[in-house]
PDB file of C-alpha atoms in Angstrom:
ATOM      1  CA  LYS A   1     123.191  72.671 121.883  1.00  0.00           C
ATOM      2  CA  GLU A   2     121.987  71.764 125.378  1.00  0.00           C
ATOM      3  CA  ILE A   3     118.994  73.893 126.359  1.00  0.00           C
ATOM      4  CA  ILE A   4     118.029  72.063 129.548  1.00  0.00           C
ATOM      5  CA  PRO A   5     120.706  70.104 131.439  1.00  0.00           C
ATOM      6  CA  VAL A   6     120.376  66.335 131.074  1.00  0.00           C
ATOM      7  CA  ARG A   7     120.809  65.664 134.818  1.00  0.00           C
ATOM      8  CA  PHE A   8     117.035  65.632 135.448  1.00  0.00           C
ATOM      9  CA  ASP A   9     114.861  62.509 135.490  1.00  0.00           C
ATOM     10  CA  PHE A  10     111.722  64.475 134.564  1.00  0.00           C
ATOM     11  CA  ILE A  11     110.842  67.981 133.392  1.00  0.00           C
ATOM     12  CA  THR A  12     107.427  69.614 133.158  1.00  0.00           C
ATOM     13  CA  PHE A  13     106.792  72.717 131.092  1.00  0.00           C
ATOM     14  CA  LEU A  14     104.524  75.231 132.795  1.00  0.00           C
ATOM     15  CA  GLU A  15     101.547  76.736 131.026  1.00  0.00           C
ATOM     16  CA  ASP A  16     100.984  79.123 133.898  1.00  0.00           C
ATOM     17  CA  ALA A  17     103.854  81.333 135.116  1.00  0.00           C
ATOM     18  CA  GLY A  18     104.033  82.780 131.632  1.00  0.00           C
ATOM     19  CA  GLY A  19     104.298  79.430 129.851  1.00  0.00           C
ATOM     20  CA  PRO A  20     107.332  78.078 128.007  1.00  0.00           C
ATOM     21  CA  GLU A  21     108.103  81.510 126.518  1.00  0.00           C
ATOM     22  CA  LYS A  22     109.169  82.581 130.062  1.00  0.00           C
ATOM     23  CA  GLY A  23     111.554  79.628 130.179  1.00  0.00           C
ATOM     24  CA  TRP A  24     110.458  77.871 133.377  1.00  0.00           C
ATOM     25  CA  VAL A  25     110.267  74.111 133.808  1.00  0.00           C
ATOM     26  CA  ILE A  26     109.723  72.063 136.951  1.00  0.00           C
ATOM     27  CA  THR A  27     112.590  69.602 137.308  1.00  0.00           C
ATOM     28  CA  SER A  28     112.575  66.286 139.152  1.00  0.00           C
ATOM     29  CA  ILE A  29     115.133  63.719 140.207  1.00  0.00           C
ATOM     30  CA  ARG A  30     114.682  60.392 141.952  1.00  0.00           C
ATOM     31  CA  THR A  31     116.553  59.910 145.211  1.00  0.00           C
ATOM     32  CA  GLY A  32     118.046  56.648 146.460  1.00  0.00           C
ATOM     33  CA  ASP A  33     114.753  55.665 148.102  1.00  0.00           C
ATOM     34  CA  ASN A  34     112.927  56.356 144.805  1.00  0.00           C
ATOM     35  CA  GLU A  35     111.354  59.548 146.117  1.00  0.00           C
ATOM     36  CA  LYS A  36     110.841  62.264 143.515  1.00  0.00           C
ATOM     37  CA  MET A  37     112.346  65.614 144.575  1.00  0.00           C
ATOM     38  CA  LYS A  38     111.466  68.753 142.636  1.00  0.00           C
ATOM     39  CA  GLY A  39     113.215  71.951 141.684  1.00  0.00           C
ATOM     40  CA  ALA A  40     112.915  74.452 138.870  1.00  0.00           C
ATOM     41  CA  TYR A  41     115.063  75.597 135.992  1.00  0.00           C
ATOM     42  CA  ASN A  42     114.783  78.553 133.653  1.00  0.00           C
ATOM     43  CA  PHE A  43     116.381  77.693 130.319  1.00  0.00           C
ATOM     44  CA  LEU A  44     116.408  81.365 129.264  1.00  0.00           C
ATOM     45  CA  THR A  45     118.064  82.892 132.344  1.00  0.00           C
ATOM     46  CA  LYS A  46     119.817  79.689 133.555  1.00  0.00           C
ATOM     47  CA  VAL A  47     118.387  80.203 137.075  1.00  0.00           C
ATOM     48  CA  SER A  48     118.263  76.872 138.881  1.00  0.00           C
ATOM     49  CA  ILE A  49     116.293  75.994 142.017  1.00  0.00           C
ATOM     50  CA  PRO A  50     117.815  72.802 143.487  1.00  0.00           C
ATOM     51  CA  GLU A  51     115.830  69.554 143.474  1.00  0.00           C
ATOM     52  CA  GLU A  52     115.316  69.418 147.235  1.00  0.00           C
ATOM     53  CA  TYR A  53     111.591  70.094 147.486  1.00  0.00           C
ATOM     54  CA  GLU A  54     108.452  67.952 147.554  1.00  0.00           C
ATOM     55  CA  ASP A  55     106.502  70.531 145.572  1.00  0.00           C
ATOM     56  CA  VAL A  56     107.403  73.630 143.546  1.00  0.00           C
ATOM     57  CA  ARG A  57     104.968  76.181 142.115  1.00  0.00           C
ATOM     58  CA  ILE A  58     105.756  79.256 140.067  1.00  0.00           C
ATOM     59  CA  SER A  59     103.599  82.340 139.604  1.00  0.00           C
ATOM     60  CA  LYS A  60     104.382  85.479 137.644  1.00  0.00           C
ATOM     61  CA  HIS A  61     106.705  86.885 140.309  1.00  0.00           C
ATOM     62  CA  VAL A  62     107.352  84.281 143.003  1.00  0.00           C
ATOM     63  CA  ILE A  63     108.316  80.637 143.431  1.00  0.00           C
ATOM     64  CA  SER A  64     106.795  78.602 146.264  1.00  0.00           C
ATOM     65  CA  ALA A  65     108.762  75.511 147.291  1.00  0.00           C
ATOM     66  CA  LYS A  66     107.651  73.014 149.962  1.00  0.00           C
ATOM     67  CA  LYS A  67     109.713  70.573 151.977  1.00  0.00           C
ATOM     68  CA  THR A  68     109.180  68.767 155.261  1.00  0.00           C
ATOM     69  CA  VAL A  69     111.604  69.628 158.058  1.00  0.00           C
ATOM     70  CA  ASP A  70     111.320  67.746 161.359  1.00  0.00           C
ATOM     71  CA  GLY A  71     107.828  66.595 160.405  1.00  0.00           C
ATOM     72  CA  LYS A  72     106.586  70.123 159.636  1.00  0.00           C
ATOM     73  CA  ALA A  73     105.766  71.520 156.221  1.00  0.00           C
ATOM     74  CA  GLN A  74     108.051  74.434 155.428  1.00  0.00           C
ATOM     75  CA  TYR A  75     107.510  76.740 152.475  1.00  0.00           C
ATOM     76  CA  SER A  76     110.189  78.887 150.947  1.00  0.00           C
ATOM     77  CA  PHE A  77     109.188  81.836 148.794  1.00  0.00           C
ATOM     78  CA  LEU A  78     111.823  82.816 146.237  1.00  0.00           C
ATOM     79  CA  ASP A  79     112.000  85.515 143.598  1.00  0.00           C
ATOM     80  CA  LEU A  80     112.490  84.548 139.949  1.00  0.00           C
ATOM     81  CA  LYS A  81     116.263  84.881 140.338  1.00  0.00           C
ATOM     82  CA  GLY A  82     116.219  82.156 143.009  1.00  0.00           C
ATOM     83  CA  ASN A  83     116.767  84.514 145.949  1.00  0.00           C
ATOM     84  CA  LEU A  84     114.978  83.599 149.189  1.00  0.00           C
ATOM     85  CA  ILE A  85     112.257  86.107 150.070  1.00  0.00           C
ATOM     86  CA  ALA A  86     110.639  84.447 153.087  1.00  0.00           C
ATOM     87  CA  THR A  87     109.937  81.101 154.736  1.00  0.00           C
ATOM     88  CA  ALA A  88     106.876  79.930 156.625  1.00  0.00           C
ATOM     89  CA  GLU A  89     106.096  76.754 158.560  1.00  0.00           C
ATOM     90  CA  ASN A  90     102.897  74.807 159.051  1.00  0.00           C
ATOM     91  CA  LEU A  91     101.252  76.089 155.892  1.00  0.00           C
ATOM     92  CA  GLU A  92      99.113  73.989 153.617  1.00  0.00           C
ATOM     93  CA  SER A  93      99.412  74.258 149.818  1.00  0.00           C
ATOM     94  CA  PRO A  94      99.613  77.934 148.958  1.00  0.00           C
ATOM     95  CA  ALA A  95      97.490  78.965 145.991  1.00  0.00           C
ATOM     96  CA  PHE A  96      98.442  81.921 143.804  1.00  0.00           C
ATOM     97  CA  TYR A  97      95.788  84.330 142.688  1.00  0.00           C
ATOM     98  CA  LYS A  98      95.721  87.511 140.680  1.00  0.00           C
ATOM     99  CA  GLY A  99      99.106  89.219 140.771  1.00  0.00           C
ATOM    100  CA  ASP A 100     101.283  88.099 143.656  1.00  0.00           C
ATOM    101  CA  GLU A 101      98.655  87.391 146.295  1.00  0.00           C
ATOM    102  CA  ILE A 102      99.059  83.958 147.854  1.00  0.00           C
ATOM    103  CA  VAL A 103      96.148  82.326 149.686  1.00  0.00           C
ATOM    104  CA  VAL A 104      97.509  80.224 152.515  1.00  0.00           C
ATOM    105  CA  ARG A 105      96.004  77.921 155.123  1.00  0.00           C
ATOM    106  CA  LYS A 106      97.783  77.842 158.481  1.00  0.00           C
ATOM    107  CA  ASP A 107      96.568  76.022 161.580  1.00  0.00           C
ATOM    108  CA  ARG A 108      93.191  75.391 159.858  1.00  0.00           C
ATOM    109  CA  LYS A 109      92.631  79.093 159.169  1.00  0.00           C
ATOM    110  CA  ILE A 110      93.022  80.941 155.867  1.00  0.00           C
ATOM    111  CA  GLY A 111      94.857  84.198 155.208  1.00  0.00           C
ATOM    112  CA  LEU A 112      96.621  86.051 152.423  1.00  0.00           C
ATOM    113  CA  LEU A 113     100.337  86.735 151.908  1.00  0.00           C
ATOM    114  CA  ASP A 114     102.086  88.937 149.392  1.00  0.00           C
ATOM    115  CA  SER A 115     104.977  87.661 147.295  1.00  0.00           C
ATOM    116  CA  TYR A 116     107.422  88.717 150.015  1.00  0.00           C
ATOM    117  CA  GLY A 117     105.735  86.565 152.656  1.00  0.00           C
ATOM    118  CA  LYS A 118     104.117  89.549 154.416  1.00  0.00           C
ATOM    119  CA  THR A 119     100.656  88.874 155.852  1.00  0.00           C
ATOM    120  CA  LEU A 120      98.072  90.987 154.036  1.00  0.00           C
ATOM    121  CA  ILE A 121      94.960  89.368 155.513  1.00  0.00           C
ATOM    122  CA  PRO A 122      95.340  87.657 158.904  1.00  0.00           C
ATOM    123  CA  PHE A 123      94.877  83.899 159.343  1.00  0.00           C
ATOM    124  CA  LYS A 124      91.423  83.959 160.904  1.00  0.00           C
ATOM    125  CA  TYR A 125      89.025  82.831 158.188  1.00  0.00           C
ATOM    126  CA  ARG A 126      87.476  79.410 157.743  1.00  0.00           C
ATOM    127  CA  SER A 127      86.429  79.975 154.138  1.00  0.00           C
ATOM    128  CA  PHE A 128      87.965  82.218 151.533  1.00  0.00           C
ATOM    129  CA  GLN A 129      87.069  82.832 147.893  1.00  0.00           C
ATOM    130  CA  TYR A 130      88.255  85.230 145.204  1.00  0.00           C
ATOM    131  CA  ALA A 131      85.706  88.009 144.599  1.00  0.00           C
ATOM    132  CA  ALA A 132      87.439  90.611 142.408  1.00  0.00           C
ATOM    133  CA  PRO A 133      90.930  92.095 142.031  1.00  0.00           C
ATOM    134  CA  SER A 134      92.202  92.753 145.580  1.00  0.00           C
ATOM    135  CA  PHE A 135      88.964  91.518 147.194  1.00  0.00           C
ATOM    136  CA  TRP A 136      87.967  88.201 148.791  1.00  0.00           C
ATOM    137  CA  TRP A 137      84.764  86.714 150.198  1.00  0.00           C
ATOM    138  CA  ALA A 138      85.591  85.374 153.653  1.00  0.00           C
ATOM    139  CA  SER A 139      83.911  83.994 156.753  1.00  0.00           C
ATOM    140  CA  GLU A 140      85.188  83.117 160.202  1.00  0.00           C
ATOM    141  CA  SER A 141      82.819  80.314 161.189  1.00  0.00           C
ATOM    142  CA  LYS A 142      81.089  77.291 159.725  1.00  0.00           C
ATOM    143  CA  TYR A 143      77.710  79.031 159.326  1.00  0.00           C
ATOM    144  CA  PRO A 144      79.069  82.480 158.773  1.00  0.00           C
ATOM    145  CA  ARG A 145      78.104  85.877 157.908  1.00  0.00           C
ATOM    146  CA  THR A 146      80.237  86.418 154.837  1.00  0.00           C
ATOM    147  CA  VAL A 147      82.297  89.586 154.582  1.00  0.00           C
ATOM    148  CA  LEU A 148      84.176  91.150 151.721  1.00  0.00           C
ATOM    149  CA  VAL A 149      87.843  91.588 152.648  1.00  0.00           C
ATOM    150  CA  GLY A 150      90.284  93.791 150.792  1.00  0.00           C
ATOM    151  CA  SER A 151      93.910  92.799 150.271  1.00  0.00           C
ATOM    152  CA  ASP A 152      94.712  95.474 152.843  1.00  0.00           C
ATOM    153  CA  GLY A 153      92.852  93.402 155.495  1.00  0.00           C
ATOM    154  CA  VAL A 154      89.884  95.791 155.799  1.00  0.00           C
ATOM    155  CA  GLU A 155      86.529  93.997 156.187  1.00  0.00           C
ATOM    156  CA  TYR A 156      83.382  95.265 154.499  1.00  0.00           C
ATOM    157  CA  ARG A 157      80.245  93.812 156.061  1.00  0.00           C
ATOM    158  CA  ILE A 158      77.338  93.207 153.721  1.00  0.00           C
ATOM    159  CA  LYS A 159      73.969  94.444 155.032  1.00  0.00           C
ATOM    160  CA  ASP A 160      71.285  91.813 155.525  1.00  0.00           C
TER     161      ASP A 160
END
């Protein structure tokens, strides 16, 4: 019985995104110019994300897929059924954190998106670090005064 289609050159089981028991694997094929293009496949639900991306990441509730279009990095955010939720250009490697919050760097500034691509925390911070569920340490300049920012975008200044 075929569990994963044999059309892929490489597959990688994911320990995050629920691990193999959730059924997700990252799939790869080599193109004519020997470039490796990635996609994703769920061997439990048979959902397939085509191998047309340079990078694919899967969290508990969202798939982030990167490709370059006209020299610009474009990210597509998909749900776990493969439906497009949102796209964004000029982002640098999104990182998933607790739940569905996605830390994103855009135009050299850091912000936070939800799994639907909605901006939760605006792109204005130079540094950004997880503090606690729904809270982030952030600063706007190189030698900053650090603030605590909630996932709702509200800043809490720390007294000196």
